[in-house]
Amino acid sequence: MPNYATINGAPRSGRASRWLRFASPQAFFPVAGGLAPLSLAAAFALTLLGLYIGLLVAPVDAQQGDAYRIIFVHVPAAWLSMVIYVAMAFWAGVGLVFNTRLSAMMASALAPSGALFTFLALWTGALWGKPTWGAWWVWDARLTSELLLLFLYIGFIALQAAIDDPRRADRAGAVLALVGVVNVPVIYFSVQWWNTLHQGASVSLRSAPSMATPMLLGMLVMALAMWAYAIGATLIRLRCIVLERERHADWVQRYAEGQP
């Protein structure tokens, strides 16, 4: 006979109940503490490897020269800016629908990392655009929608900070995040939908990459490095949010006093 447990009045399998217990801030707190330093260590190592490949191994581009090397930061940052927003909206939506505290906290923890990578994508894009297009900024469809993404991140953070009640702040932020997620496919498909100055994707799941293997390898390694950093930074931020919101719980009092 399978092992069943009852959660909220509904039967769950033993395996499901073991996973669901990590939805509790108390249960996930030590997990986040263990994963965060590992993620940051991986981010450091992968960044060194990615920069070595991108700056020293990858060949010079025939058209853009060495100026193209900004893609080893710009492209992964742009990817992360969109993926983190979708993840933020997902967790905010889960918290809104199921009223789970940890989901809403995860959305709040993701937002600053997403804003950081969005700003990094815009800034490095400007550095790339000046020698390539002759201008720091143009009101291109992709650039404009990416700028809107930064405003959505800032708006999410500011809205939550402006509301004193955490529950109300989580609900308001979730609505904004879910509405703003429409902007993500606009960013991704803008170069296909409109006649934009921004070049098309060099890496696609539907076709072979249009760049040399060392270039592609360096960009993918840097993407993994940024993923690892985002995970580590988000988990550290999540632990801080948990301690702040659960500060009246007995287990937080014991943690603050150094008790197991």
Short mmCIF file of C-alpha atoms in Angstrom, two decimals:
data_model
loop_
_atom_site.label_atom_id
_atom_site.label_comp_id
_atom_site.label_asym_id
_atom_site.label_seq_id
_atom_site.Cartn_x
_atom_site.Cartn_y
_atom_site.Cartn_z
CA MET A 1 0.00 0.00 0.00
CA PRO A 2 1.37 3.46 -0.84
CA ASN A 3 2.20 5.80 1.99
CA TYR A 4 -0.27 8.71 2.18
CA ALA A 5 -0.27 11.85 4.28
CA THR A 6 -3.01 14.40 4.69
CA ILE A 7 -2.25 18.04 3.88
CA ASN A 8 -5.01 20.64 4.23
CA GLY A 9 -7.55 17.82 4.38
CA ALA A 10 -6.48 16.25 1.08
CA PRO A 11 -4.49 12.98 0.82
CA ARG A 12 -1.00 13.28 -0.56
CA SER A 13 1.58 10.64 -1.31
CA GLY A 14 4.54 10.40 1.04
CA ARG A 15 6.93 11.66 -1.63
CA ALA A 16 4.73 14.67 -2.42
CA SER A 17 4.40 15.54 1.26
CA ARG A 18 8.19 15.48 1.65
CA TRP A 19 8.56 17.99 -1.17
CA LEU A 20 5.65 20.15 -0.04
CA ARG A 21 7.17 20.66 3.37
CA PHE A 22 9.77 22.92 1.70
CA ALA A 23 6.95 25.36 0.95
CA SER A 24 7.31 26.37 4.59
CA PRO A 25 9.74 29.28 5.16
CA GLN A 26 11.14 27.44 8.19
CA ALA A 27 11.91 24.30 6.19
CA PHE A 28 13.37 26.10 3.17
CA PHE A 29 15.50 28.54 5.17
CA PRO A 30 18.39 26.10 5.88
CA VAL A 31 18.20 24.73 2.32
CA ALA A 32 18.68 28.22 0.93
CA GLY A 33 21.57 28.74 3.33
CA GLY A 34 23.29 25.63 2.03
CA LEU A 35 22.73 26.31 -1.67
CA ALA A 36 23.60 30.01 -1.73
CA PRO A 37 27.39 29.75 -1.13
CA LEU A 38 27.67 26.86 -3.57
CA SER A 39 25.91 28.91 -6.26
CA LEU A 40 28.11 31.94 -5.66
CA ALA A 41 31.26 29.81 -5.76
CA ALA A 42 30.12 28.29 -9.05
CA ALA A 43 29.35 31.78 -10.37
CA PHE A 44 32.87 32.96 -9.56
CA ALA A 45 34.54 29.98 -11.23
CA LEU A 46 32.31 30.11 -14.31
CA THR A 47 32.84 33.86 -14.68
CA LEU A 48 36.61 33.42 -14.75
CA LEU A 49 36.29 30.64 -17.33
CA GLY A 50 33.78 32.55 -19.44
CA LEU A 51 35.88 35.72 -19.49
CA TYR A 52 38.98 33.71 -20.38
CA ILE A 53 37.20 32.14 -23.35
CA GLY A 54 35.52 35.36 -24.42
CA LEU A 55 38.54 37.65 -24.13
CA LEU A 56 41.47 35.37 -24.94
CA VAL A 57 40.22 32.31 -26.85
CA ALA A 58 37.37 33.57 -29.04
CA PRO A 59 38.56 35.00 -32.38
CA VAL A 60 38.15 38.58 -33.53
CA ASP A 61 34.88 39.20 -35.39
CA ALA A 62 35.35 39.93 -39.10
CA GLN A 63 32.93 42.88 -39.12
CA GLN A 64 32.85 44.33 -35.59
CA GLY A 65 36.39 43.58 -34.50
CA ASP A 66 36.96 43.29 -30.75
CA ALA A 67 33.91 45.45 -30.00
CA TYR A 68 31.70 42.38 -30.32
CA ARG A 69 33.17 40.88 -27.13
CA ILE A 70 30.62 42.85 -25.13
CA ILE A 71 28.15 40.11 -26.11
CA PHE A 72 29.71 37.81 -23.49
CA VAL A 73 28.09 40.04 -20.88
CA HIS A 74 25.28 41.71 -22.83
CA VAL A 75 23.51 38.68 -24.27
CA PRO A 76 23.46 36.51 -21.09
CA ALA A 77 22.30 39.55 -19.09
CA ALA A 78 19.46 40.15 -21.56
CA TRP A 79 18.45 36.47 -21.34
CA LEU A 80 18.44 36.58 -17.54
CA SER A 81 16.46 39.81 -17.45
CA MET A 82 13.56 38.12 -19.25
CA VAL A 83 13.78 34.70 -17.59
CA ILE A 84 13.92 36.16 -14.08
CA TYR A 85 10.86 38.30 -14.77
CA VAL A 86 8.89 35.24 -15.88
CA ALA A 87 10.06 33.39 -12.75
CA MET A 88 9.12 36.37 -10.58
CA ALA A 89 5.66 36.56 -12.14
CA PHE A 90 5.22 32.81 -11.73
CA TRP A 91 6.04 32.82 -8.01
CA ALA A 92 3.99 35.97 -7.46
CA GLY A 93 1.05 34.29 -9.19
CA VAL A 94 1.45 31.13 -7.11
CA GLY A 95 1.47 33.23 -3.96
CA LEU A 96 -1.60 35.14 -5.12
CA VAL A 97 -3.63 32.03 -6.02
CA PHE A 98 -2.58 29.65 -3.24
CA ASN A 99 -1.74 32.26 -0.57
CA THR A 100 1.66 30.68 0.08
CA ARG A 101 4.02 32.93 2.00
CA LEU A 102 7.27 31.53 0.61
CA SER A 103 6.15 31.98 -3.03
CA ALA A 104 5.51 35.68 -2.49
CA MET A 105 8.84 36.02 -0.68
CA MET A 106 10.59 34.32 -3.61
CA ALA A 107 9.08 36.82 -6.05
CA SER A 108 10.28 39.69 -3.88
CA ALA A 109 13.77 38.17 -3.70
CA LEU A 110 13.98 37.74 -7.48
CA ALA A 111 13.05 41.32 -8.39
CA PRO A 112 16.35 43.09 -7.51
CA SER A 113 18.39 40.47 -9.42
CA GLY A 114 16.14 40.89 -12.44
CA ALA A 115 16.44 44.67 -12.28
CA LEU A 116 20.24 44.36 -12.05
CA PHE A 117 20.50 42.18 -15.15
CA THR A 118 18.07 44.40 -17.08
CA PHE A 119 20.16 47.47 -16.27
CA LEU A 120 23.33 45.55 -17.20
CA ALA A 121 21.79 44.54 -20.54
CA LEU A 122 20.80 48.15 -21.32
CA TRP A 123 24.15 49.57 -20.25
CA THR A 124 26.27 47.05 -22.16
CA GLY A 125 23.92 47.47 -25.13
CA ALA A 126 24.70 51.18 -25.15
CA LEU A 127 28.44 50.43 -25.04
CA TRP A 128 27.96 48.07 -27.97
CA GLY A 129 25.67 50.41 -29.88
CA LYS A 130 28.03 53.39 -29.96
CA PRO A 131 30.78 51.78 -32.11
CA THR A 132 28.31 49.58 -34.01
CA TRP A 133 25.38 51.95 -34.72
CA GLY A 134 27.06 55.27 -34.02
CA ALA A 135 24.65 56.10 -31.17
CA TRP A 136 24.41 55.28 -27.48
CA TRP A 137 20.63 54.91 -27.65
CA VAL A 138 17.89 54.71 -30.26
CA TRP A 139 14.18 54.19 -29.70
CA ASP A 140 14.37 50.74 -31.22
CA ALA A 141 11.54 48.30 -30.44
CA ARG A 142 13.75 45.89 -28.51
CA LEU A 143 15.61 48.59 -26.60
CA THR A 144 12.38 50.37 -25.69
CA SER A 145 10.65 47.19 -24.51
CA GLU A 146 13.75 46.24 -22.49
CA LEU A 147 13.68 49.69 -20.87
CA LEU A 148 10.01 49.09 -20.06
CA LEU A 149 11.06 45.83 -18.38
CA LEU A 150 13.40 47.78 -16.11
CA PHE A 151 10.54 50.11 -15.19
CA LEU A 152 8.36 47.09 -14.41
CA TYR A 153 10.99 45.70 -12.04
CA ILE A 154 11.40 49.09 -10.36
CA GLY A 155 7.63 49.49 -10.17
CA PHE A 156 7.24 46.05 -8.57
CA ILE A 157 9.89 46.83 -5.95
CA ALA A 158 8.54 50.33 -5.27
CA LEU A 159 4.93 49.15 -5.02
CA GLN A 160 5.77 46.51 -2.45
CA ALA A 161 7.88 48.98 -0.47
CA ALA A 162 5.06 51.55 -0.45
CA ILE A 163 2.54 49.21 1.23
CA ASP A 164 3.10 48.49 4.92
CA ASP A 165 1.05 45.29 5.10
CA PRO A 166 3.18 42.49 3.53
CA ARG A 167 0.11 40.51 2.42
CA ARG A 168 -1.42 43.46 0.62
CA ALA A 169 1.97 44.35 -0.84
CA ASP A 170 2.37 40.81 -2.17
CA ARG A 171 -1.07 40.86 -3.81
CA ALA A 172 -0.52 44.25 -5.42
CA GLY A 173 2.92 43.27 -6.67
CA ALA A 174 1.58 39.99 -8.06
CA VAL A 175 -1.04 41.81 -10.15
CA LEU A 176 1.60 44.15 -11.58
CA ALA A 177 4.00 41.27 -12.28
CA LEU A 178 1.35 39.19 -14.06
CA VAL A 179 0.21 42.11 -16.20
CA GLY A 180 3.78 43.06 -17.07
CA VAL A 181 4.72 39.55 -18.20
CA VAL A 182 3.09 40.40 -21.54
CA ASN A 183 6.15 42.55 -22.24
CA VAL A 184 8.54 39.57 -22.25
CA PRO A 185 7.43 38.05 -25.59
CA VAL A 186 7.40 41.57 -27.02
CA ILE A 187 11.10 41.89 -26.17
CA TYR A 188 11.94 38.48 -27.58
CA PHE A 189 9.99 38.71 -30.85
CA SER A 190 10.40 42.45 -31.48
CA VAL A 191 13.11 41.96 -34.09
CA GLN A 192 10.75 39.66 -36.01
CA TRP A 193 7.57 41.68 -35.64
CA TRP A 194 9.02 45.10 -36.52
CA ASN A 195 11.79 46.54 -38.67
CA THR A 196 14.29 47.24 -35.87
CA LEU A 197 17.89 48.34 -35.77
CA HIS A 198 18.77 45.60 -33.30
CA GLN A 199 20.22 42.51 -34.94
CA GLY A 200 18.42 39.17 -34.81
CA ALA A 201 19.26 36.29 -32.53
CA SER A 202 22.59 34.56 -33.14
CA VAL A 203 21.48 31.55 -31.07
CA SER A 204 18.16 29.86 -31.81
CA LEU A 205 16.63 26.48 -31.04
CA ARG A 206 15.29 26.29 -34.59
CA SER A 207 18.58 26.71 -36.45
CA ALA A 208 22.32 26.23 -36.10
CA PRO A 209 24.20 29.05 -34.33
CA SER A 210 25.60 31.72 -36.65
CA MET A 211 28.82 32.24 -34.67
CA ALA A 212 32.11 30.44 -34.18
CA THR A 213 32.16 27.66 -31.58
CA PRO A 214 34.51 29.50 -29.13
CA MET A 215 32.21 32.54 -29.24
CA LEU A 216 29.16 30.40 -28.53
CA LEU A 217 30.94 28.48 -25.78
CA GLY A 218 32.09 31.64 -24.05
CA MET A 219 28.61 33.13 -24.17
CA LEU A 220 26.99 29.98 -22.77
CA VAL A 221 29.53 29.72 -19.95
CA MET A 222 28.87 33.35 -19.02
CA ALA A 223 25.15 32.64 -19.09
CA LEU A 224 25.67 29.78 -16.62
CA ALA A 225 27.79 32.09 -14.46
CA MET A 226 25.03 34.68 -14.33
CA TRP A 227 22.45 31.98 -13.61
CA ALA A 228 24.56 30.77 -10.68
CA TYR A 229 24.98 34.30 -9.37
CA ALA A 230 21.26 35.03 -9.69
CA ILE A 231 20.39 31.87 -7.77
CA GLY A 232 22.90 32.56 -5.00
CA ALA A 233 21.98 36.24 -4.61
CA THR A 234 18.26 35.45 -4.66
CA LEU A 235 18.60 32.79 -1.98
CA ILE A 236 20.58 35.12 0.27
CA ARG A 237 17.99 37.84 -0.23
CA LEU A 238 15.20 35.33 0.40
CA ARG A 239 16.72 34.36 3.75
CA CYS A 240 16.77 38.03 4.77
CA ILE A 241 13.11 38.43 3.76
CA VAL A 242 12.15 35.29 5.68
CA LEU A 243 13.89 36.52 8.82
CA GLU A 244 12.19 39.90 8.51
CA ARG A 245 8.67 38.59 7.94
CA GLU A 246 8.90 35.65 10.34
CA ARG A 247 10.73 37.55 13.06
CA HIS A 248 8.01 36.83 15.63
CA ALA A 249 8.14 33.06 15.07
CA ASP A 250 9.79 30.91 17.73
CA TRP A 251 12.21 29.31 15.31
CA VAL A 252 13.52 32.73 14.20
CA GLN A 253 14.02 33.71 17.83
CA ARG A 254 16.02 30.54 18.37
CA TYR A 255 18.04 31.19 15.20
CA ALA A 256 18.83 34.73 16.34
CA GLU A 257 20.03 33.38 19.69
CA GLY A 258 22.21 30.79 17.98
CA GLN A 259 20.15 27.84 19.16
CA PRO A 260 19.53 24.80 16.89
#
